[in-house]
Amino acid sequence: MPSFYTFPKLQTLIFFVLAFFITSCTGSDKDVTAEDLLNNARKLEKQDPQAALLALDSIHETFPRDIKSRRQADTIEWRIELAQATISLPYVDSMLHVDSARLEGLKENFNYQPASDYQDIGTWEHRSFRTENNTHRNYLKPTVNDYGDIVLISFYVGREAVHTWMTISIDSMERHTGAADDVSSFNDGGTFHEFLSFNDNLEDGMTAYISDTEGEKVTVTLHGDSEHSYDMNSRDRNAFRQTRELAVLLHEIHEFAIQQTKFSRQIELLNQRLYNTVEHD
C-alpha cells in the first residue's frame, strides 16, 4: 500500500520545525499563534500531510480553549484524511481484484465447506486429504478458513492409544507442538480412530515448517501414553505447500477486505463532516 508519510519520522519532524521556524521568523518576535500554525498546516497540507498533521496537533495541545481554531484544525485534518482514504481505496480495490483472480487459480485443488449453523465461516481442505480416500492410514492434514487461519488435524488409525501432542522431524531438526486443542476418538469394529487438532500459526507454524521442505524426510511422531511415528509422503507434502499458499492468500484477501470497508466508511463519514462544516459556516 502506498505510504503518505514520505519522510521518516525524524526527517518529517526536522522538516516541520525548519518550515515553522522560517515562517515564524518572517514576522516580529511575538509568540506563535494558533493562526500561524493553521497557516503552516494549510501550506503543508498537500506537499507533506504528516507535517501538517503535526502542526494541527500542536493547536489542540497548545490552545485547548481556542475552540474556533481547533474547529478549523479539525476541518484541515478531515481534508487530509479524506485525501488519503480516497487514494487508498482504489489501491485496495485493485489488490482485491488481483487476489481474487489468484484464488480462482488455486481453489480447483480444494474442497470448500461453506459456513453453516455450526461454523461462522467457510473451510478449505485439499482434495488429496478427502476423508473417504484416507480412512485406513495415519496422516496429518491442514485445513484453512476464509480468514487464512490454519488448523492441523492428526488422523491416527491402529491399536488403541492416547496421544496428546506431536513432533515433526525433518532430517536432524525437530519441532514440537503443545497439547492438542481438541482430542476425540472412537472404536469402529475393533479399529481405533483418534483425531488431534492443533491451531497453527500462519507465519512460522508447523504448516510453514513442512511446506519449506524439498527432498528431506519428514517424520510425524505422536506422543502420549505411547508413541507412534510415520513418514509423510511427497503427495501430502505438496498438498501442504499448496494449502499454505492458499492460507497466505486468504489472509491477505481478508485484510484487504477490512481495509476496503474501513476506507469506504471513512470517506462517507468525512464527506458528511466536511459537508456539515461548510453548511454551518
XYZ file of C-alpha atoms in Angstrom:
281
model
C 0.000 0.000 0.000
C 1.400 3.448 -0.844
C 2.601 5.423 2.160
C 1.509 9.008 2.677
C 4.307 9.588 5.131
C 7.022 10.270 2.613
C 9.638 11.134 5.220
C 10.878 9.060 8.142
C 9.580 10.416 11.426
C 12.769 12.244 12.347
C 13.134 13.850 8.916
C 9.493 14.904 8.960
C 9.874 16.493 12.361
C 13.016 18.362 11.272
C 11.280 19.484 8.086
C 8.324 20.806 10.055
C 10.484 22.582 12.613
C 12.528 24.270 9.886
C 9.425 25.238 7.905
C 7.788 26.630 11.012
C 10.953 28.472 12.044
C 11.194 30.182 8.653
C 7.513 31.088 8.720
C 7.532 32.443 12.255
C 10.738 34.403 11.793
C 9.405 36.404 8.875
C 7.268 38.397 11.277
C 8.076 40.048 14.586
C 9.347 38.328 17.709
C 5.829 37.764 19.043
C 4.786 34.337 20.310
C 3.453 31.803 17.823
C -0.319 31.975 17.460
C -2.909 29.385 16.527
C -3.368 31.230 13.236
C 0.357 30.816 12.484
C 0.015 27.068 12.973
C -3.151 26.923 10.867
C -1.472 28.786 8.016
C 1.531 26.494 8.226
C -0.725 23.406 8.130
C -2.559 24.753 5.070
C 0.759 25.239 3.260
C 1.893 21.695 4.105
C -1.488 20.006 3.621
C -0.742 18.610 0.161
C 3.054 18.541 -0.043
C 3.604 16.881 3.341
C 0.366 15.756 5.047
C 2.179 14.282 8.066
C 3.926 17.561 8.830
C 0.587 19.340 8.507
C -0.965 16.928 10.996
C 1.855 17.668 13.447
C 1.043 21.375 13.209
C -2.641 20.645 13.787
C -1.829 18.512 16.825
C 0.126 21.467 18.214
C -3.004 23.621 18.014
C -5.028 21.163 20.073
C -2.238 20.805 22.651
C -1.152 24.452 22.889
C -4.507 26.202 22.525
C -7.064 23.863 24.162
C -9.530 26.729 24.816
C -9.370 28.240 21.323
C -12.462 26.452 20.031
C -12.620 28.330 16.723
C -9.021 27.471 15.796
C -9.429 23.875 16.896
C -12.512 23.509 14.705
C -10.555 24.874 11.737
C -7.778 22.426 12.576
C -10.313 19.581 12.575
C -11.528 20.626 9.130
C -7.996 20.575 7.691
C -7.344 17.214 9.333
C -10.531 15.770 7.838
C -9.484 17.009 4.386
C -6.105 15.293 4.746
C -7.675 12.043 5.951
C -10.229 12.162 3.134
C -7.492 12.652 0.538
C -5.540 9.713 1.935
C -8.582 7.420 2.079
C -9.627 8.449 -1.457
C -6.217 7.399 -2.782
C -6.053 4.221 -0.708
C -9.484 2.793 -1.603
C -8.825 2.270 -5.354
C -5.491 0.639 -4.493
C -7.182 -1.788 -2.094
C -9.910 -2.486 -4.675
C -7.290 -3.304 -7.307
C -5.394 -5.638 -4.956
C -8.603 -7.465 -4.078
C -9.261 -7.913 -7.796
C -5.763 -9.363 -8.321
C -6.047 -11.668 -5.306
C -9.497 -12.870 -6.342
C -8.079 -13.879 -9.722
C -5.262 -15.767 -7.970
C -7.812 -17.519 -5.772
C -9.657 -18.768 -8.845
C -6.462 -20.465 -9.975
C -5.781 -22.086 -6.608
C -9.172 -23.268 -5.477
C -9.501 -26.042 -8.066
C -7.265 -28.158 -5.804
C -9.523 -27.693 -2.787
C -12.923 -28.635 -1.477
C -14.823 -25.828 0.198
C -17.262 -26.228 3.081
C -19.321 -23.029 3.376
C -20.448 -21.508 6.659
C -23.221 -23.375 8.455
C -25.231 -23.306 11.661
C -22.159 -24.739 13.400
C -19.465 -22.620 11.737
C -19.359 -18.851 11.241
C -17.044 -19.009 8.224
C -16.193 -21.482 5.488
C -13.348 -24.011 5.486
C -10.982 -25.169 2.733
C -9.452 -28.654 2.523
C -7.043 -30.002 -0.101
C -8.681 -32.628 -2.305
C -5.951 -35.172 -1.618
C -6.990 -35.208 2.054
C -10.613 -36.133 1.480
C -11.616 -38.346 4.404
C -13.216 -41.066 2.288
C -9.905 -41.605 0.470
C -7.777 -41.755 3.624
C -9.816 -43.837 6.057
C -7.222 -46.505 6.806
C -3.979 -44.582 7.115
C -2.166 -42.265 9.541
C -1.688 -38.765 8.202
C -1.608 -35.090 9.035
C -3.688 -32.529 7.167
C -4.080 -28.733 7.331
C -7.439 -27.013 6.893
C -7.879 -23.276 6.262
C -10.801 -20.981 6.947
C -11.828 -17.916 4.931
C -9.600 -15.687 7.094
C -6.473 -17.750 6.417
C -6.412 -19.389 9.862
C -4.919 -22.894 9.809
C -5.917 -25.927 11.857
C -3.753 -29.057 11.723
C -5.565 -32.355 12.224
C -3.758 -35.607 13.021
C -5.532 -38.807 11.947
C -4.400 -41.976 13.671
C -5.671 -45.494 12.945
C -4.325 -48.526 14.818
C -4.133 -50.026 18.264
C -5.968 -48.060 20.932
C -3.782 -45.239 22.251
C -3.918 -41.861 23.967
C -1.869 -39.203 22.148
C -1.877 -35.527 23.150
C 0.939 -33.801 21.219
C 3.338 -34.407 18.349
C 6.800 -33.806 16.955
C 7.671 -33.038 13.327
C 11.201 -34.147 12.441
C 12.942 -33.012 9.268
C 16.360 -34.647 8.993
C 18.131 -33.615 12.219
C 15.721 -30.820 13.139
C 12.642 -31.189 15.340
C 9.692 -29.005 16.219
C 7.152 -29.800 18.895
C 3.539 -28.789 19.335
C 1.891 -28.014 22.616
C -1.028 -30.081 23.829
C -3.719 -30.589 21.207
C -6.555 -28.050 21.224
C -9.057 -30.825 20.696
C -8.882 -34.629 21.046
C -11.512 -37.160 20.018
C -11.554 -40.877 19.266
C -13.838 -43.811 18.577
C -13.646 -47.576 18.100
C -15.097 -48.918 14.851
C -15.495 -52.674 14.985
C -12.181 -53.153 16.705
C -10.348 -50.469 14.712
C -9.342 -47.472 16.810
C -9.502 -43.962 15.327
C -8.039 -40.863 17.009
C -8.099 -37.191 15.955
C -5.906 -34.425 17.356
C -6.475 -30.797 16.335
C -3.898 -28.014 16.642
C -4.369 -24.325 15.893
C -1.397 -23.415 13.700
C 0.450 -20.147 13.092
C 0.376 -18.893 9.511
C 3.776 -17.196 9.570
C 6.035 -19.742 11.228
C 3.908 -22.666 12.357
C 4.081 -26.349 11.516
C 2.437 -25.902 8.115
C 5.153 -23.431 7.056
C 7.822 -25.699 8.535
C 6.629 -28.677 6.484
C 5.954 -26.621 3.353
C 9.554 -25.392 3.176
C 10.951 -28.911 2.748
C 12.129 -30.286 -0.567
C 13.815 -33.696 -0.593
C 14.206 -34.127 3.163
C 12.392 -36.853 5.052
C 9.508 -35.573 7.188
C 8.550 -37.738 10.164
C 5.496 -37.262 12.365
C 5.665 -38.670 15.894
C 2.583 -38.763 18.108
C 3.236 -38.612 21.843
C 1.169 -39.548 24.877
C 0.781 -42.781 26.792
C 2.624 -44.335 23.866
C 4.445 -43.140 20.737
C 3.761 -43.753 17.074
C 5.787 -42.461 14.113
C 5.294 -42.381 10.360
C 6.848 -40.593 7.377
C 4.886 -38.122 5.245
C 4.684 -38.957 1.552
C 5.514 -36.488 -1.217
C 1.860 -36.068 -2.177
C 0.938 -34.899 1.327
C 3.878 -32.518 1.472
C 2.892 -30.974 -1.849
C -0.648 -30.544 -0.523
C 0.838 -28.758 2.497
C 2.653 -26.311 0.219
C -0.485 -25.569 -1.762
C -2.526 -25.200 1.416
C -0.105 -22.698 2.894
C -0.131 -20.707 -0.343
C -3.923 -20.628 -0.143
C -3.828 -19.638 3.539
C -1.499 -16.690 2.863
C -3.731 -15.532 0.011
C -6.963 -15.850 2.028
C -5.392 -13.930 4.910
C -4.367 -11.150 2.522
C -7.840 -11.017 0.971
C -9.383 -10.812 4.445
C -7.078 -7.951 5.454
C -7.748 -6.052 2.221
C -11.497 -6.521 2.721
C -11.196 -4.971 6.188
C -9.288 -2.021 4.714
C -11.840 -1.655 1.928
C -14.673 -1.377 4.449
C -12.644 0.977 6.630
C -11.790 3.391 3.807
C -15.314 3.306 2.366
C -16.835 4.194 5.731
C -14.157 6.793 6.381
C -14.822 8.516 3.061
C -18.560 8.583 3.723
C -18.104 9.919 7.260
C -15.530 12.582 6.339
C -17.559 13.799 3.373
C -20.534 14.223 5.692
C -18.455 16.047 8.289
C -17.000 18.418 5.710
C -20.443 18.998 4.186
C -21.863 19.896 7.591
C -18.907 22.192 8.268
C -19.499 24.133 5.041
C -23.248 24.147 5.616
C -22.900 25.764 9.050
C -20.104 28.218 8.201
